[in-house]
PDB file of C-alpha atoms in Angstrom:
ATOM      1  CA  MET A1000      -0.169   0.003  -0.046  1.00 82.00           C
ATOM      2  CA  ASN A1001       1.318   3.274  -1.043  1.00 92.00           C
ATOM      3  CA  ALA A1002       0.367   6.980  -0.894  1.00 93.00           C
ATOM      4  CA  GLU A1003      -1.216   6.862  -4.319  1.00 95.00           C
ATOM      5  CA  HIS A1004      -3.587   3.912  -3.404  1.00 95.00           C
ATOM      6  CA  VAL A1005      -4.811   5.288  -0.220  1.00 95.00           C
ATOM      7  CA  ALA A1006      -5.235   8.595  -2.021  1.00 94.00           C
ATOM      8  CA  ARG A1007      -7.485   6.782  -4.710  1.00 96.00           C
ATOM      9  CA  TRP A1008      -9.159   4.878  -1.683  1.00 95.00           C
ATOM     10  CA  ALA A1009     -10.233   7.953   0.222  1.00 94.00           C
ATOM     11  CA  GLU A1010     -11.514   9.341  -2.990  1.00 94.00           C
ATOM     12  CA  ALA A1011     -13.804   6.616  -3.723  1.00 97.00           C
ATOM     13  CA  HIS A1012     -14.841   6.364  -0.237  1.00 96.00           C
ATOM     14  CA  PRO A1013     -15.426   9.868   1.354  1.00 94.00           C
ATOM     15  CA  LEU A1014     -15.113   9.855   5.356  1.00 94.00           C
ATOM     16  CA  SER A1015     -17.864  11.145   7.364  1.00 94.00           C
ATOM     17  CA  PRO A1016     -16.633  13.706   9.698  1.00 95.00           C
ATOM     18  CA  ILE A1017     -17.179  11.320  12.531  1.00 95.00           C
ATOM     19  CA  HIS A1018     -14.492   9.180  10.744  1.00 95.00           C
ATOM     20  CA  VAL A1019     -12.211  12.016  10.267  1.00 96.00           C
ATOM     21  CA  ASP A1020     -12.267  12.064  13.969  1.00 95.00           C
ATOM     22  CA  CYS A1021     -11.308   8.372  14.358  1.00 95.00           C
ATOM     23  CA  ALA A1022      -8.512   8.834  11.972  1.00 96.00           C
ATOM     24  CA  THR A1023      -7.506  11.719  14.114  1.00 96.00           C
ATOM     25  CA  ALA A1024      -7.508   9.781  17.243  1.00 96.00           C
ATOM     26  CA  VAL A1025      -5.718   6.857  15.773  1.00 96.00           C
ATOM     27  CA  MET A1026      -2.943   9.369  14.284  1.00 97.00           C
ATOM     28  CA  LEU A1027      -2.341  10.834  18.128  1.00 96.00           C
ATOM     29  CA  LYS A1028      -1.964   7.063  19.597  1.00 97.00           C
ATOM     30  CA  ILE A1029       0.563   6.361  16.723  1.00 97.00           C
ATOM     31  CA  LEU A1030       2.423   9.500  17.623  1.00 96.00           C
ATOM     32  CA  ASP A1031       2.189   9.115  21.452  1.00 96.00           C
ATOM     33  CA  GLY A1032       3.353   5.260  20.880  1.00 95.00           C
ATOM     34  CA  LYS A1033       0.012   3.788  22.326  1.00 95.00           C
ATOM     35  CA  CYS A1034      -1.204   2.410  19.085  1.00 94.00           C
ATOM     36  CA  LYS A1035      -0.898  -1.589  18.819  1.00 95.00           C
ATOM     37  CA  MET A1036      -1.473  -1.826  15.124  1.00 96.00           C
ATOM     38  CA  LYS A1037       0.974  -3.679  12.950  1.00 97.00           C
ATOM     39  CA  PRO A1038       3.915  -1.457  11.534  1.00 96.00           C
ATOM     40  CA  THR A1039       2.132  -1.541   7.894  1.00 95.00           C
ATOM     41  CA  GLU A1040      -1.203  -0.859   9.523  1.00 96.00           C
ATOM     42  CA  LYS A1041       0.118   2.362  11.019  1.00 97.00           C
ATOM     43  CA  LEU A1042       1.546   3.283   7.798  1.00 96.00           C
ATOM     44  CA  VAL A1043      -1.602   3.103   5.972  1.00 96.00           C
ATOM     45  CA  MET A1044      -3.200   5.078   8.817  1.00 97.00           C
ATOM     46  CA  ALA A1045      -0.777   7.681   8.655  1.00 97.00           C
ATOM     47  CA  LEU A1046      -1.294   8.076   4.938  1.00 97.00           C
ATOM     48  CA  LEU A1047      -5.052   8.238   5.289  1.00 97.00           C
ATOM     49  CA  TYR A1048      -4.644  11.017   7.897  1.00 96.00           C
ATOM     50  CA  GLU A1049      -2.332  12.913   5.653  1.00 96.00           C
ATOM     51  CA  ARG A1050      -5.454  12.877   2.817  1.00 95.00           C
ATOM     52  CA  VAL A1051      -8.102  13.327   5.345  1.00 95.00           C
ATOM     53  CA  LYS A1052      -7.009  15.931   7.877  1.00 94.00           C
ATOM     54  CA  HIS A1053      -8.208  18.988   6.346  1.00 93.00           C
ATOM     55  CA  LEU A1054     -11.693  17.830   5.958  1.00 91.00           C
ATOM     56  CA  PRO A1055     -14.398  18.696   8.248  1.00 90.00           C
ATOM     57  CA  ALA A1056     -14.630  16.842  11.721  1.00 90.00           C
ATOM     58  CA  LYS A1057     -17.351  16.250  14.114  1.00 87.00           C
ATOM     59  CA  SER A1058     -15.330  17.235  17.464  1.00 73.00           C
ATOM     60  CA  SER A1059     -15.140  20.743  17.886  1.00 57.00           C
ATOM     61  CA  ALA A1060     -11.807  20.394  20.054  1.00 53.00           C
ATOM     62  CA  ARG A1061      -9.756  19.282  16.674  1.00 50.00           C
ATOM     63  CA  THR A1062      -7.229  22.068  15.379  1.00 52.00           C
ATOM     64  CA  SER A1063      -5.735  22.587  12.262  1.00 52.00           C
ATOM     65  CA  THR A1064      -1.973  22.387  11.852  1.00 52.00           C
ATOM     66  CA  SER A1065      -1.780  23.647   8.116  1.00 47.00           C
TER      67      SER A1065
END
């Protein structure tokens, strides 16, 4: 799985705001070392997060770094 594949998947399967929140939460777990996913799964989630981090989220506490 690579960035291009994840980008195509994200375009074909738009995330709802709550799913954007979920991707953000998983990315935070990856960054703080608490994620128990396999390394390849972490990579896919990080790539997905990069694709969706600009999208509207349900959580009002989410902030943008871009």
